[in-house]
Coordinates of C-alpha atoms and ligand atoms in Angstrom, one line a residue:
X468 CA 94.3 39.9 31.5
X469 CA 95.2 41.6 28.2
X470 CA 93.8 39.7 24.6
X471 CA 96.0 39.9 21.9
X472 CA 94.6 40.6 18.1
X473 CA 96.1 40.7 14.4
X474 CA 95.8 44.3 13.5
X475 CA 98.1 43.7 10.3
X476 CA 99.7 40.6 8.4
X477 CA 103.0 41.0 5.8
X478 CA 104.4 37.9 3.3
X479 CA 108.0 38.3 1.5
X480 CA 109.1 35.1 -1.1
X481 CA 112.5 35.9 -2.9
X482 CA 112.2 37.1 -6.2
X483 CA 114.1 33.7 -7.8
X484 CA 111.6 30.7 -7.8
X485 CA 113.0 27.6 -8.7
X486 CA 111.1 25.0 -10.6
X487 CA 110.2 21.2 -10.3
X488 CA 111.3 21.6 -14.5
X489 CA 114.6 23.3 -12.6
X490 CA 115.1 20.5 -10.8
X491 CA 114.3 18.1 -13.2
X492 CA 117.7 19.1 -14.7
X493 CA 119.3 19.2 -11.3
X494 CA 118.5 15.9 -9.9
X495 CA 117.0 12.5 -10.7
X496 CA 113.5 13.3 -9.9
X497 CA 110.8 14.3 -12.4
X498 CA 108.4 17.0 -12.2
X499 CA 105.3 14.7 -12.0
X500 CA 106.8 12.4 -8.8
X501 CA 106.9 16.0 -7.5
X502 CA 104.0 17.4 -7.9
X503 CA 101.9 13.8 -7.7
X504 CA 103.7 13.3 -3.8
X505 CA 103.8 16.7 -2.5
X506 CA 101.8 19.4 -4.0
X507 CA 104.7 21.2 -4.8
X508 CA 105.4 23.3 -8.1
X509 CA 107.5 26.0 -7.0
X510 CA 109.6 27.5 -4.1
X511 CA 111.2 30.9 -4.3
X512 CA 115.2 30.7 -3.3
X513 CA 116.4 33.8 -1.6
X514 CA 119.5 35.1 -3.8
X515 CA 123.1 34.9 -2.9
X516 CA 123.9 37.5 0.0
X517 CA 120.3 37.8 0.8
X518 CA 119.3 36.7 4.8
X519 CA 116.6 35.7 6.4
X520 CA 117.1 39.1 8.3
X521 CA 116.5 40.8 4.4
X522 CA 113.6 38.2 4.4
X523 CA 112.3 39.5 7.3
X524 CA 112.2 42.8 6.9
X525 CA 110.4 43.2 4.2
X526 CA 107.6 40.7 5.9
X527 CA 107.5 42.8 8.5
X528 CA 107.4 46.4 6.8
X529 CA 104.4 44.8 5.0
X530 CA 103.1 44.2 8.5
X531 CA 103.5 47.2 10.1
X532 CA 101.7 49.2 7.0
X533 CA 98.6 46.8 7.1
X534 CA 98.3 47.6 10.9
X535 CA 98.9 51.2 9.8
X536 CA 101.4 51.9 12.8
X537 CA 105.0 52.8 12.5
X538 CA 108.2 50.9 13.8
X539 CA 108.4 53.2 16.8
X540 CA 105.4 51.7 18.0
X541 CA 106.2 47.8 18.5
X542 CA 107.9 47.0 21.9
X543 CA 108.5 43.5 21.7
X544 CA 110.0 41.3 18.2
X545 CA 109.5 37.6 18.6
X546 CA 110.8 35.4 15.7
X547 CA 111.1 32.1 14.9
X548 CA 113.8 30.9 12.4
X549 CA 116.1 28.2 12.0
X550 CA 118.6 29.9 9.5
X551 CA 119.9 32.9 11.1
X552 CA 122.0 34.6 9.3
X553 CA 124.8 34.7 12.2
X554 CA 125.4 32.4 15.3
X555 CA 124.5 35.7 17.1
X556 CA 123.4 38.4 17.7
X557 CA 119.6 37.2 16.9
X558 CA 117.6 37.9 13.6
X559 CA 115.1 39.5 16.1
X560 CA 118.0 41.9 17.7
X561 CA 118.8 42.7 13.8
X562 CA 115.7 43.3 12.5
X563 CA 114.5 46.1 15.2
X564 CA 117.5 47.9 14.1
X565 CA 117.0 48.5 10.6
X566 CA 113.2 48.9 11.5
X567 CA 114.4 51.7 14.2
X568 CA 112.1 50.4 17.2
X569 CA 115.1 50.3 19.7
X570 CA 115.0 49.2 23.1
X571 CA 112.3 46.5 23.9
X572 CA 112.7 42.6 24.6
X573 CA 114.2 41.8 20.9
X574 CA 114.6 37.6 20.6
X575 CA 114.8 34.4 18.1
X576 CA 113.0 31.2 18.8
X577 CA 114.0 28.1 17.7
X578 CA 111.2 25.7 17.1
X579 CA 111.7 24.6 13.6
X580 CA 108.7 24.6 11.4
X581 CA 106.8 25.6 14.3
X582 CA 108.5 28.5 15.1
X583 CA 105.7 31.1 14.1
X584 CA 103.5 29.4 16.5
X585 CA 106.0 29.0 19.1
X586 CA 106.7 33.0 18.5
X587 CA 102.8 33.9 18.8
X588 CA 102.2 32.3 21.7
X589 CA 105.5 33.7 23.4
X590 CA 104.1 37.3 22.2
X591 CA 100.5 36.7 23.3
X592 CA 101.6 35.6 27.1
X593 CA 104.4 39.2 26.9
X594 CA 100.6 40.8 26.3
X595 CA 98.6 39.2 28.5
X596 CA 100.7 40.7 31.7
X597 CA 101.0 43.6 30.1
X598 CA 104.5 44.0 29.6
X599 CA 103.8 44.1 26.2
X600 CA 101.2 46.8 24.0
X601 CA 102.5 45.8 20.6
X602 CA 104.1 43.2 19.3
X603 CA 105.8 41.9 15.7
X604 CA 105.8 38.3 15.6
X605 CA 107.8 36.6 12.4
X606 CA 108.4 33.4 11.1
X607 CA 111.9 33.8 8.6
X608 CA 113.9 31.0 7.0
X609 CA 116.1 30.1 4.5
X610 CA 115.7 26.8 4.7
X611 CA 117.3 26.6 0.9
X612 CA 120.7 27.2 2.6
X613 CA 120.7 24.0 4.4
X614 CA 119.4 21.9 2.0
X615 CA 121.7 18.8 0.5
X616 CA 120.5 19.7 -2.9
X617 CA 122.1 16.3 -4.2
X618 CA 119.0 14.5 -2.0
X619 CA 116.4 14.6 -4.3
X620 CA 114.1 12.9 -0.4
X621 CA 114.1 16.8 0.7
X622 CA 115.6 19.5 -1.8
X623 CA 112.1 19.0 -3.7
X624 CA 110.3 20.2 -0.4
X625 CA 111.9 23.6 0.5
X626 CA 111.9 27.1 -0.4
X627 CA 112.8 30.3 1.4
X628 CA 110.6 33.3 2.8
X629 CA 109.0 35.0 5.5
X630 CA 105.9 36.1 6.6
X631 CA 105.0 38.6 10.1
X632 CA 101.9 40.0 11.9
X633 CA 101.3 42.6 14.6
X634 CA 99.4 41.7 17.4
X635 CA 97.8 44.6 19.7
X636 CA 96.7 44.2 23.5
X637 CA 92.8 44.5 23.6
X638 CA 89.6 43.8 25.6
X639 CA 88.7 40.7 23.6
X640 CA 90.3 38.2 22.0
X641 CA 91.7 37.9 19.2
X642 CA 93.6 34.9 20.1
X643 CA 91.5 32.7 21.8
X644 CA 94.1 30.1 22.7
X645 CA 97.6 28.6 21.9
X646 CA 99.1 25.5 22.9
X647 CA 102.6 24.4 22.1
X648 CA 104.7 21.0 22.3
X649 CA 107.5 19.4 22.1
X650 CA 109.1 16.1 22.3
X651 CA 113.0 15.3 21.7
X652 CA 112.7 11.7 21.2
X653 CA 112.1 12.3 17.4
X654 CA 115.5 14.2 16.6
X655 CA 116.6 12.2 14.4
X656 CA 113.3 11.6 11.9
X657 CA 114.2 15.6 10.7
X658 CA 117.1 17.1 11.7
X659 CA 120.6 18.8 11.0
X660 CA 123.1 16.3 12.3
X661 CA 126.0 19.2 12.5
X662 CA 126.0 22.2 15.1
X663 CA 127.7 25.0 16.7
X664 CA 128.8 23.0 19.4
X665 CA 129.2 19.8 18.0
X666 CA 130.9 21.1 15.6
X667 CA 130.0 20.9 11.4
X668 CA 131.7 21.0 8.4
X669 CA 131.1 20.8 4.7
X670 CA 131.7 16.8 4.5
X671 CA 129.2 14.5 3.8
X672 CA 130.1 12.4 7.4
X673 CA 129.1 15.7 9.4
X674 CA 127.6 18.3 6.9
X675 CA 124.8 21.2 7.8
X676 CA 122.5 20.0 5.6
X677 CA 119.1 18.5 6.6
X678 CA 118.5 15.1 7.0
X679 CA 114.9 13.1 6.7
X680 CA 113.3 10.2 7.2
X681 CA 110.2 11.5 5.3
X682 CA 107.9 9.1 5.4
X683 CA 108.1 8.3 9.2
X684 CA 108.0 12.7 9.9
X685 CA 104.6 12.1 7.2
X686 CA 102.8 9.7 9.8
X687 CA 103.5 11.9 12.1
X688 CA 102.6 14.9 11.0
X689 CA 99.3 13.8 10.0
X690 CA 98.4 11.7 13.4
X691 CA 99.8 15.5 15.2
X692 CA 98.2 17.9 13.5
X693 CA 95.0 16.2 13.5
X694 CA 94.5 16.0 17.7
X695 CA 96.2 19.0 17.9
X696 CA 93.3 20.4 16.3
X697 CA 91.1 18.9 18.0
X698 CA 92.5 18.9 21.4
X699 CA 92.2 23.1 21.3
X700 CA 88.7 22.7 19.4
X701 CA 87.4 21.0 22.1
X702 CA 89.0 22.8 24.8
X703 CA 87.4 25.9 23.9
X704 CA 84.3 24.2 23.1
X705 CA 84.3 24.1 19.4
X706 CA 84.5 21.8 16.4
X707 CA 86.0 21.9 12.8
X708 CA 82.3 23.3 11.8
X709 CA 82.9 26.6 13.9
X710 CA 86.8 26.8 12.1
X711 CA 86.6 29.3 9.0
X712 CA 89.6 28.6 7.7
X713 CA 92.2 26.1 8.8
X714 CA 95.8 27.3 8.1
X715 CA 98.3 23.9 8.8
X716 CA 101.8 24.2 8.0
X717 CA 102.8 23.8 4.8
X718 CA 104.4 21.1 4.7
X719 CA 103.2 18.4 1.6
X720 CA 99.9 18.6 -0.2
X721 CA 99.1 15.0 1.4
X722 CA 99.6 16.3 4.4
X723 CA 97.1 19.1 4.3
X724 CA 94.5 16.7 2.6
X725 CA 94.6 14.2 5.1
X726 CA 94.6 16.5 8.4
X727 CA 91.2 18.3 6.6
X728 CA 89.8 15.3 6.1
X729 CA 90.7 13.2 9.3
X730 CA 89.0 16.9 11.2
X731 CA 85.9 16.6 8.5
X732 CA 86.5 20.0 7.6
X733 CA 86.3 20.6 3.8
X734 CA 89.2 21.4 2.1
X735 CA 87.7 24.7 0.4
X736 CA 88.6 26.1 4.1
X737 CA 91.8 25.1 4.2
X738 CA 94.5 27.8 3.2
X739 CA 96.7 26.0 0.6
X740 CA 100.0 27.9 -0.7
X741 CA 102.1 24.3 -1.0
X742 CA 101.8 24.3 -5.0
X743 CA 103.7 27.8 -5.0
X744 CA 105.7 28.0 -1.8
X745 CA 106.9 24.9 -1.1
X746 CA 108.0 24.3 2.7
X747 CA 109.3 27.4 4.1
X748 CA 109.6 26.9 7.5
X749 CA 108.8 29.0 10.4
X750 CA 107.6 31.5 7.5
X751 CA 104.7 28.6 6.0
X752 CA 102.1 29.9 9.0
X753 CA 102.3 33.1 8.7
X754 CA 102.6 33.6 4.9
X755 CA 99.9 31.1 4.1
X756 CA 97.8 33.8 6.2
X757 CA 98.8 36.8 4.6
X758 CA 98.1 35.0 1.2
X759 CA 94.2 34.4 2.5
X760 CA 94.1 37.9 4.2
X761 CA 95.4 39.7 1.4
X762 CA 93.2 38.1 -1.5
X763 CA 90.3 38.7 0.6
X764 CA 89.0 35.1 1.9
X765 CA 89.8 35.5 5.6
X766 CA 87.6 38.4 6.6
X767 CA 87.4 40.4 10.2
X768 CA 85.7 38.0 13.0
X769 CA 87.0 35.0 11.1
X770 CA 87.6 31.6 13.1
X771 CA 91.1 30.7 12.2
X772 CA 93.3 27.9 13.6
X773 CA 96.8 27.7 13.0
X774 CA 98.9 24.7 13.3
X775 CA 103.0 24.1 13.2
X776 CA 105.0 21.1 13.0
X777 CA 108.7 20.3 13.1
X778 CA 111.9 18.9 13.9
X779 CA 112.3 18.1 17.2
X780 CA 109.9 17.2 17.0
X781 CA 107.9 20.3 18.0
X782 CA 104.1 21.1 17.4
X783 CA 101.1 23.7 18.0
X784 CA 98.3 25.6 17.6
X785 CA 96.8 28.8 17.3
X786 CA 92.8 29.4 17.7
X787 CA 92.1 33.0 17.0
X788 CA 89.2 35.4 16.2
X789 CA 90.6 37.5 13.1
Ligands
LIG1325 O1 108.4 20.5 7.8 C1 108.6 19.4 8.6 C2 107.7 18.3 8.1 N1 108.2 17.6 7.0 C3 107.3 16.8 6.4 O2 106.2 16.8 6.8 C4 107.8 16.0 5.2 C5 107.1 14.7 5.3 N2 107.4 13.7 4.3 C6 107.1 13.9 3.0 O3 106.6 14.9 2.5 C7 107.3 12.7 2.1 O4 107.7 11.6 2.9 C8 108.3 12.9 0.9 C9 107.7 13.8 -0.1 C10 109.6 13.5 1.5 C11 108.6 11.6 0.2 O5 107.4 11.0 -0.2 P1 107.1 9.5 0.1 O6 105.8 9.1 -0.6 O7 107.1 9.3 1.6 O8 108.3 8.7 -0.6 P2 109.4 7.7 0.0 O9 110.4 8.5 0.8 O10 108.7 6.6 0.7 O11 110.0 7.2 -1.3 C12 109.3 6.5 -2.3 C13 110.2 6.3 -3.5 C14 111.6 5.8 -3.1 O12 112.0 4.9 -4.1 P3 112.0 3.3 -3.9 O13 112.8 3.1 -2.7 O14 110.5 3.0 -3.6 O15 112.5 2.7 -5.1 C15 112.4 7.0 -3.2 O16 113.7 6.8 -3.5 O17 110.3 7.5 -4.2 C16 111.7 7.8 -4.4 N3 112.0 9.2 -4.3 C17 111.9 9.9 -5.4 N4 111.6 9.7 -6.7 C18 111.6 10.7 -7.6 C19 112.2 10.0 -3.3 N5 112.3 11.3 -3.7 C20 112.1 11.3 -5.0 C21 112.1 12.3 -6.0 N6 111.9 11.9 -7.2 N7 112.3 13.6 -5.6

């Protein structure tokens, strides 16, 4: 059996950033409540006419030049978005043809704010047969464009980006494990009550806009990405003391506090982009990681566990040797 390993990470945020003094102006919140209940200072909002395929690409170019390979060389795009920019074709499909790699399995997944987990563990099982050599794995939104910026509950949350690694076959791992979940029961704690098939327009009665009961997804969230943790710690025979740096989905400051602390891991090992990112989705994982790889914390060899959670709800991890 094939491992899988990061040879290169990529981030994108839309130049525009938006504000809690923005949205001081735009609804009745103020800046304080913001920051004081979830971390948040700023989110970047992708222009008009820009995609979460534009998103995505330059993620992924970023990616591709960290591994130091070229386009040509990835056989298999996984990526996990909720936004895409059309019903179909895919993002994925989309993206491997403005990056020229033609040919291989191209394909969305759609997994919420889990979707970058959900897309790296679909990638590593394409390598472990060895159907797969090299793989780009995304995580793309623009959440921003289903946001009910009139409910001042979620609009404060969200912002757009996307963030992309490359994972090569190899003898050793790289990652050591993923684990993914799901359960529907929870649909509607976080959700988009509108759809393709059930049809949606812009009214209030049925819009596409997201709808949640936040403090209920909070509980949640915390209880989940706590024994998710430990559930793969222990699995593989580890605890929070052998994890270098914990990298949660970035969801609310609170959040993030109370899974470090409920693990006993220190929060100076926690990756932490919430202040300036906001909630971005399926691109929270993956950016959050090119942040730390980029400014030099997360260092070859590193013990890394990523964790996603989202509507659905859905939930996972990622235990990997960097
Ligand atoms: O990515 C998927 C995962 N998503 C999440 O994990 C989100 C989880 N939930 C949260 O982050 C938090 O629940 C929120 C940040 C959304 C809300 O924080 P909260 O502490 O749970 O507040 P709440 O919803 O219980 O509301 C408390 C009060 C309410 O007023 P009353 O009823 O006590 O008078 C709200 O109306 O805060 C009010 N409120 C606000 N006030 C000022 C809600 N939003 C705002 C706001 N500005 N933006």
């Amino acid at each position: 059996m094939n491992h899988a390993r990061i040879i290169g990470t990529g981030g994108y945020l839309p130049e525009k950033v938006l504000t809690n003094a923005d949205l001081e102006r735009m609804i009745e919140t103020t800046a304080d409540w913001i920051v004081e209940r979830t971390g948040v200072e700023e989110r970047h909002v992708a222009a008009p006419g820009e995609t979460t395929c534009d998103l995505a690409e330059h993620a992924s170019r970023r990616a591709l030049e960290a591994a130091g390979i070229e386009a040509r060389d990835i056989d298999l795009i996984v990526l996990g978005t909720t936004t895409p920019d059309h019903v179909f074709p895919s993002v994925a499909t989309q993206l491997q043809h403005r990056l020229g790699c033609h040919g291989g399995p191209a394909f969305d997944v759609q997994a919420v704010c889990t979707g970058f987990v959900y897309a790296m563990d679909i990638a590593r099982r394409f390598i472990a047969t060895g159907a797969t050599r090299r793989a780009l794995v995304v995580g793309a939104d623009t959440f921003t464009r289903i946001v009910d910026w009139q409910d001042r509950g979620t609009c404060i949350l969200f912002g757009d980006g996307a963030g992309a690694v490359v994972l090569e076959a190899a003898d050793e791992p790289g990652i050591i494990d993923s684990r993914l979940h799901a359960d529907g029961r929870y649909k509607e704690l976080l959700w988009v009550p509108a759809g393709v098939s059930s049809g949606y327009d812009r009214t209030r009665q049925n819009a596409a806009f997201v709808e949640m009961r936040g403090s209920e997804v909070f509980k949640v969230a915390v209880h989940t990405l706590k024994e998710i943790a430990e559930q793969i710690l222990t699995a593989n025979g580890m605890t929070a003391a052998d994890v270098n740096w914990l990298i949660p989905h970035q969801a609310n400051r609170r959040i993030l506090a109370a899974t470090a602390k409920r693990l006993g891991l220190p929060e100076e090992r926690m990756v932490d982009c919430v202040r300036l990112h906001g909630n971005t989705s399926a691109a929270s994982v993956p950016l959050a990681l090119d942040v730390a790889v980029r400014d030099g914390r997360i260092q070859r060899d590193d013990i890394l566990l990523l964790e996603g959670f989202g509507g659905g709800f859905t939930w996972g991890a990622v235990l990997l040797k960097y």
